[in-house]
mmCIF file of C-alpha atoms in Angstrom:
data_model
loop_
_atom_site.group_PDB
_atom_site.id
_atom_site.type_symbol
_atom_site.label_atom_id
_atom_site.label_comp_id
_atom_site.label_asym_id
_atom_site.label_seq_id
_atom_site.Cartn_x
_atom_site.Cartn_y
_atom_site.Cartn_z
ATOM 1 C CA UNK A 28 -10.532 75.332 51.037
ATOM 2 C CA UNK A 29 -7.319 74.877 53.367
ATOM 3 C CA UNK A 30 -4.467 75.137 50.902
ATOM 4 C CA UNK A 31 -0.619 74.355 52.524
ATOM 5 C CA UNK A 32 2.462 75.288 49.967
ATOM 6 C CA UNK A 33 5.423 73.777 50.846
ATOM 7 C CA UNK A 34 8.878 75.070 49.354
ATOM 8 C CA UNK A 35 10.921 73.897 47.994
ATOM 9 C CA UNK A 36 10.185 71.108 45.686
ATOM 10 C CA UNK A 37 13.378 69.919 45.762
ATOM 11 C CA UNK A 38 17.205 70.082 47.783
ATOM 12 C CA UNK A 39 20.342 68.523 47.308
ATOM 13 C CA UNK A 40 22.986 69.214 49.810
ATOM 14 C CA UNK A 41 26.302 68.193 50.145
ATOM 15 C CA UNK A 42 26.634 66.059 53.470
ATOM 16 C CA UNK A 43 27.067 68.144 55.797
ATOM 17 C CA UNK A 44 25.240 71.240 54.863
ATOM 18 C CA UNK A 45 22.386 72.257 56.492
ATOM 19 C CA UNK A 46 18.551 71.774 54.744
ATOM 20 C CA UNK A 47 15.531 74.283 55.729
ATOM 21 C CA UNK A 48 11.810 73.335 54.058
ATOM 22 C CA UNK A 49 9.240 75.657 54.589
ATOM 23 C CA UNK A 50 5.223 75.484 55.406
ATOM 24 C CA UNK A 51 2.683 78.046 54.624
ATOM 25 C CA UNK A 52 -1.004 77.743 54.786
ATOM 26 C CA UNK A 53 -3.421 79.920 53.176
ATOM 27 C CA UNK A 54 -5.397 79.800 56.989
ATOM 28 C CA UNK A 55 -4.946 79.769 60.530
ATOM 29 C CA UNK A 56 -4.009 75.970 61.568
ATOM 30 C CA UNK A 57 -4.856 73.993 64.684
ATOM 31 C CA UNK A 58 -1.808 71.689 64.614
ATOM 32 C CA UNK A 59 1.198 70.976 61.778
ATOM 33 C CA UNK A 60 2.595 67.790 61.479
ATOM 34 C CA UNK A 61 5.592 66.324 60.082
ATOM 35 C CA UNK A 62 6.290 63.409 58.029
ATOM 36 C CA UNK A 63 9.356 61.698 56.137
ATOM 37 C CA UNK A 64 8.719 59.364 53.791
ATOM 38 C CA UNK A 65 12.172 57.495 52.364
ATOM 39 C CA UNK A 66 12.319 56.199 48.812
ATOM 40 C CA UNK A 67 10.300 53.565 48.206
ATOM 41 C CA UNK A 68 8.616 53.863 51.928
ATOM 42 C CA UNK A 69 5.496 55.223 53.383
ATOM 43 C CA UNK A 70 5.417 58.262 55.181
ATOM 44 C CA UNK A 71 6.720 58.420 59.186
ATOM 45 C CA UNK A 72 4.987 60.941 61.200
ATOM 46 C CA UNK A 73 8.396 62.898 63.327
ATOM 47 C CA UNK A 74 6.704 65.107 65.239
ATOM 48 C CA UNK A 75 3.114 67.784 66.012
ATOM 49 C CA UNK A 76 3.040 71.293 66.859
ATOM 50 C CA UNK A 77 0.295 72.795 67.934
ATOM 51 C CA UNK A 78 1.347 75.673 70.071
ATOM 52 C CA UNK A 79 1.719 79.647 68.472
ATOM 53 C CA UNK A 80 5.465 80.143 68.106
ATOM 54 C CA UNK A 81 6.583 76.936 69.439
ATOM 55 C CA UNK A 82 9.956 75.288 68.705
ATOM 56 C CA UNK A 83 10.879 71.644 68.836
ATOM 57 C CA UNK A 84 13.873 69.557 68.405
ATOM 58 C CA UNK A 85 14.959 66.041 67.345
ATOM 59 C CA UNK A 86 18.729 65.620 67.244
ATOM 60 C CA UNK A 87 19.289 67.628 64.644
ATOM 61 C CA UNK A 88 16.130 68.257 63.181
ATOM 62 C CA UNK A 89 14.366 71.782 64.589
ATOM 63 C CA UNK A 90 10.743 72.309 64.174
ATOM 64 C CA UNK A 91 8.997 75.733 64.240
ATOM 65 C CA UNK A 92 5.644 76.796 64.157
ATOM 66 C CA UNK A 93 5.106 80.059 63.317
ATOM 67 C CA UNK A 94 3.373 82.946 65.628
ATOM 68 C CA UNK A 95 0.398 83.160 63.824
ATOM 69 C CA UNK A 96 0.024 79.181 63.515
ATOM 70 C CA UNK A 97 -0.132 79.845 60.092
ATOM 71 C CA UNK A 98 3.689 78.583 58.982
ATOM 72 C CA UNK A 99 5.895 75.935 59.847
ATOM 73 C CA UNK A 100 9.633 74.816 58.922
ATOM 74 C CA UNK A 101 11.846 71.947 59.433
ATOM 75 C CA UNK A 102 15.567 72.734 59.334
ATOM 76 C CA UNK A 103 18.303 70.179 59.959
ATOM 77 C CA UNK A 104 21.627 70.603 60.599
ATOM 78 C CA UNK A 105 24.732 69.134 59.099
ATOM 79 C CA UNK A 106 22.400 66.630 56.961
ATOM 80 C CA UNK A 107 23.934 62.699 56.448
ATOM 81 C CA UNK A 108 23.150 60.561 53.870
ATOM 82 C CA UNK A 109 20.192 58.898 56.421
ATOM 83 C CA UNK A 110 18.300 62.289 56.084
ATOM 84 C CA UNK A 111 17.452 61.709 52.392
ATOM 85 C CA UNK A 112 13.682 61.386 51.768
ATOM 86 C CA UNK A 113 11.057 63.399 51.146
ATOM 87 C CA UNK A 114 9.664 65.893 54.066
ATOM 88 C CA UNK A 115 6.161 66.576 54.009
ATOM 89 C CA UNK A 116 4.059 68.889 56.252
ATOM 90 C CA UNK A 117 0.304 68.807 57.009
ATOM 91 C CA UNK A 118 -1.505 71.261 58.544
ATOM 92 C CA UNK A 119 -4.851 70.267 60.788
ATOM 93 C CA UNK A 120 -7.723 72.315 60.874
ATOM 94 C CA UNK A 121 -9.626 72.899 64.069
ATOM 95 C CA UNK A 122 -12.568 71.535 62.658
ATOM 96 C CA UNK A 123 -14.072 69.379 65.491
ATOM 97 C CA UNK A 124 -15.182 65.816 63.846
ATOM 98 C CA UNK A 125 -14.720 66.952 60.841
ATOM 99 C CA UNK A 126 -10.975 67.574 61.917
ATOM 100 C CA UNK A 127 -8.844 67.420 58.204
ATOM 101 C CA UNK A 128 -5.001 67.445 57.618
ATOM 102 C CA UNK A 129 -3.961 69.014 54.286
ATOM 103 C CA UNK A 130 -0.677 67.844 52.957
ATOM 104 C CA UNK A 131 2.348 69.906 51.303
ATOM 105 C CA UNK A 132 3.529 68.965 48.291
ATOM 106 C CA UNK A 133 6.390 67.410 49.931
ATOM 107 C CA UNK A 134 10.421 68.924 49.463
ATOM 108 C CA UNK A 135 12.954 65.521 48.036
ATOM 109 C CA UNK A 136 16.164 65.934 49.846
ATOM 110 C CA UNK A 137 19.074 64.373 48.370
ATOM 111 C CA UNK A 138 22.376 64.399 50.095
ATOM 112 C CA UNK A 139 25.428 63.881 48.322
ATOM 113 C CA UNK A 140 28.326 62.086 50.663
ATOM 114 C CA UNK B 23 0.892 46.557 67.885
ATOM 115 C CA UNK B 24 0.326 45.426 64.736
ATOM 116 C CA UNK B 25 0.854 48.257 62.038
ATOM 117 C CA UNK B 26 -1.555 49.205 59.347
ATOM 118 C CA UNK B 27 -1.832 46.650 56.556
ATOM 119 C CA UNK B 28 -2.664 47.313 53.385
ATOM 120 C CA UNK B 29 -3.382 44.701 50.722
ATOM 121 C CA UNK B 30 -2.459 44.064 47.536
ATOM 122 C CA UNK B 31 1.222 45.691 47.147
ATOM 123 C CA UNK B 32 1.243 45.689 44.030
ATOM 124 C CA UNK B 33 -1.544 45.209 41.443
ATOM 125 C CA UNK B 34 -1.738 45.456 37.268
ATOM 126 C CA UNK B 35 -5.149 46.141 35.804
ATOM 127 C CA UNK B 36 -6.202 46.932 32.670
ATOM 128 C CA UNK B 37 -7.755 50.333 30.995
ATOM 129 C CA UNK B 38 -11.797 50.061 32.277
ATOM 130 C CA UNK B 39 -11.249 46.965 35.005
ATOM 131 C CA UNK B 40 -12.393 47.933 38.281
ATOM 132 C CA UNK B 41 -9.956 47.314 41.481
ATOM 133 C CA UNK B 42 -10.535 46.807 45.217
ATOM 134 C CA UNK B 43 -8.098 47.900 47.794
ATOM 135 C CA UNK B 44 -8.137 46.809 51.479
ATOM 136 C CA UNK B 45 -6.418 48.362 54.702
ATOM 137 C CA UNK B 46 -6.189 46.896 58.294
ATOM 138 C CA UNK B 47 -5.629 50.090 60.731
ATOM 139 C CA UNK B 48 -4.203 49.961 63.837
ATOM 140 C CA UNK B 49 -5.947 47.952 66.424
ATOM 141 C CA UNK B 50 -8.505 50.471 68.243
ATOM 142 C CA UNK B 51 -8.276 53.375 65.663
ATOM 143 C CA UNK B 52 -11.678 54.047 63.912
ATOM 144 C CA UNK B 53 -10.357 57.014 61.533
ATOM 145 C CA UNK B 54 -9.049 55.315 58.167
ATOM 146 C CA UNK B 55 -7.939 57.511 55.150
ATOM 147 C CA UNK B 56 -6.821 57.075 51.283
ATOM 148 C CA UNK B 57 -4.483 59.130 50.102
ATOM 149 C CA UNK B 58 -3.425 58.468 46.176
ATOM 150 C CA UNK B 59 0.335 59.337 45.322
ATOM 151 C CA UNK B 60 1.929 60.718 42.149
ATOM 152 C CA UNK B 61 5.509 61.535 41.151
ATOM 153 C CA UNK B 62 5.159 65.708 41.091
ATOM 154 C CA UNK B 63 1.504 65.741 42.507
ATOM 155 C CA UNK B 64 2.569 65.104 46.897
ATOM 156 C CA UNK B 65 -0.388 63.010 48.570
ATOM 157 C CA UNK B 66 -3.809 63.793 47.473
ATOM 158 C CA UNK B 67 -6.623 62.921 50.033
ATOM 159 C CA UNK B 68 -9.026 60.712 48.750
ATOM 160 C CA UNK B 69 -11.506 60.349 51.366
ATOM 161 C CA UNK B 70 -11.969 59.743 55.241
ATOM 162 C CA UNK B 71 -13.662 57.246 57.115
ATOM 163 C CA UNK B 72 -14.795 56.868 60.654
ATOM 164 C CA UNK B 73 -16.843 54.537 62.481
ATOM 165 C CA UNK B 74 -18.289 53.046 58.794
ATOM 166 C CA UNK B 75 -19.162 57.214 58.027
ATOM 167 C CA UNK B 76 -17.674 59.212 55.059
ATOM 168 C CA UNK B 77 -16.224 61.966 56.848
ATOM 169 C CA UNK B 78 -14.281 63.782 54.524
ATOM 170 C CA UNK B 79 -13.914 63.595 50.620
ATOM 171 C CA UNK B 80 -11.354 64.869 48.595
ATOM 172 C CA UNK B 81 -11.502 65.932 44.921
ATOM 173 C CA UNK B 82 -11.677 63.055 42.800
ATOM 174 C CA UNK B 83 -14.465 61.761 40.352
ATOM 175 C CA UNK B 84 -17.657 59.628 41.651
ATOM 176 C CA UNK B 85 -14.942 56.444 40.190
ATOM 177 C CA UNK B 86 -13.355 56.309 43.653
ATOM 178 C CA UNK B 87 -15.383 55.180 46.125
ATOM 179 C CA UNK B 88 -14.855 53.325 49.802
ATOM 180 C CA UNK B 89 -16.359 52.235 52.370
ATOM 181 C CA UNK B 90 -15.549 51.082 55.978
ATOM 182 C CA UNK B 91 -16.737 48.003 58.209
ATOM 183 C CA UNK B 92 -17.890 47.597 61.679
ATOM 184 C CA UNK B 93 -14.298 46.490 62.653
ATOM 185 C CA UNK B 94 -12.870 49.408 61.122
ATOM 186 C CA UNK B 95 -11.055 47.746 58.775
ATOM 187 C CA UNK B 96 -11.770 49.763 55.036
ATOM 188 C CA UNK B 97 -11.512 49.265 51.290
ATOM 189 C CA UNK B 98 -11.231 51.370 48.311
ATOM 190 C CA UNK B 99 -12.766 50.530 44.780
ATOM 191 C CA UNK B 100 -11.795 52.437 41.595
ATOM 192 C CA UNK B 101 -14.012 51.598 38.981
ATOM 193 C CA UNK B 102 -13.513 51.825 35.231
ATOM 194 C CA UNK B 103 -9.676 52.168 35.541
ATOM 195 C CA UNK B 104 -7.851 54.910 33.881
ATOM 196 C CA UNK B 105 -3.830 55.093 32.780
ATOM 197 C CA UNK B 106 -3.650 58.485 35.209
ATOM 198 C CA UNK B 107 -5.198 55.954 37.988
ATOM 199 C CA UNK B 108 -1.341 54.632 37.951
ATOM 200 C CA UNK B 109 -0.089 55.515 41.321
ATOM 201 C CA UNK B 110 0.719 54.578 45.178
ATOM 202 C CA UNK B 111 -2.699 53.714 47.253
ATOM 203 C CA UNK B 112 -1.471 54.793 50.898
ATOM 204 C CA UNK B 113 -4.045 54.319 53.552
ATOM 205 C CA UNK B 114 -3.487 55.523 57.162
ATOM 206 C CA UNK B 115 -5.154 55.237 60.649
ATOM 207 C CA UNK B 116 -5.199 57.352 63.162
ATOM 208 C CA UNK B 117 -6.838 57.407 66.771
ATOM 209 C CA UNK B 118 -8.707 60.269 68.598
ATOM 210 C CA UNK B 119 -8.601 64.188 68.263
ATOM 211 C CA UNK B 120 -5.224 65.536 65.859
ATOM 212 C CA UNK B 121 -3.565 61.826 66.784
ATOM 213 C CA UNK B 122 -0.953 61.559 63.604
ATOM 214 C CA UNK B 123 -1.377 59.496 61.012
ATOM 215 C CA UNK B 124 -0.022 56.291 60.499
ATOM 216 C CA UNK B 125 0.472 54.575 56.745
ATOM 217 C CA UNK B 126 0.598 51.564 55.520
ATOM 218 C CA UNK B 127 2.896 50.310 52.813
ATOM 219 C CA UNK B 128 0.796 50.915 50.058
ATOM 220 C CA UNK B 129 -0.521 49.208 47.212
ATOM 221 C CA UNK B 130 1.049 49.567 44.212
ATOM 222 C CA UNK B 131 -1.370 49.868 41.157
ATOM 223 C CA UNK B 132 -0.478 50.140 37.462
ATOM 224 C CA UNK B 133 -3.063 50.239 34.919
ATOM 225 C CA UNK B 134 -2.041 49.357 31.319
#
């Protein structure tokens, strides 16, 4: 079945530092979306991709999807102690009705002020 | 718009007790999903439901079980309760298509 790594388990940064958490899926993906769950919260859905190659932005969160719809990564720049939480991806497949996201393991950013 | 609601939050059974979960989606969304969380082990899917239809199942023994009413609102019963049952319930609706996902606050469950 679908299988989607995500890497790393865990990050701590130093405020300020940038934070990258990567996406790969063992097949070809009909959509990725992205989720931050805070400690002690439920997960937030931040944003879908769903086109080959296609880059998105929140402030300064970037979202790529790779070529092949296959990868994904979040990157944010010059994290603050708000970022902290843990990122998880989920890839869709294109399966119709019986449409299924698959979940990453999830990467626990901590940020140190 | 109300959010998803999901109730108990927090619940303590005991070893071989059974336990029913219930979740509210979003007004107008028919897809409702479990999803059991773990320290170390991300969210694992426990099972989809749409328009009172299993449509999805993850991997987990014949114990779990749910089921999903006419006004889409679902529950999820876990019967002879294990000490690895001990985790975060987290149900989420979603509407039509690859619509995201949207949780509720979970329900807490320890089993002693």
């Amino acid at each position: 079945g679908q299988q989607v790594m995500q890497i790393p388990q865990y990050q701590h940064v130093q405020e300020g530092e940038d934070f990258t958490t990567y996406c790969n899926s063992s097949t070809t993906l009909s959509n990725i979306q992205w989720y931050k769950q805070r400690p002690g919260g439920h997960p937030v859905f931040l944003i879908q991709l769903v086109k080959s190659g296609e880059v998105k932005k929140q402030k300064r969160l970037t979202f790529q999807f790779g070529e092949a719809k296959k990868n994904s990564s979040l990157h944010i720049t010059a994290t603050q102690t708000t970022d902290v939480g843990t990122y998880f991806c989920a890839g869709g497949n294109s399966g119709g009705s019986n449409y299924k996201l698959t979940f990453g393991k999830g990467t626990l950013l901590t940020v140190n002020p | 718009k109300a959010g998803v609601t999901q109730t108990p939050r927090y619940l303590i059974k005991t070893r071989g007790q059974q336990v029913t979960l219930s979740c509210s989606p979003i007004s107008g969304h028919r897809s409702v999903s479990w999803y059991q969380q773990t320290p170390g082990q991300g969210l694992q899917f426990l099972f989809e439901y749409f328009s009172e239809t299993q449509r999805n199942k993850g991997n987990f023994p014949g114990r779990f079980s749910g089921r999903q009413f006419s006004n889409s609102r679902s529950e999820m019963n876990v019967s002879t309760l294990e000490l690895g049952d001990s985790a975060l319930y987290l149900c989420a609706s979603r509407g039509t298509g690859n619509s995201p996902l949207h949780f509720g606050n979970g329900t807490r469950l320890t089993v002693t």
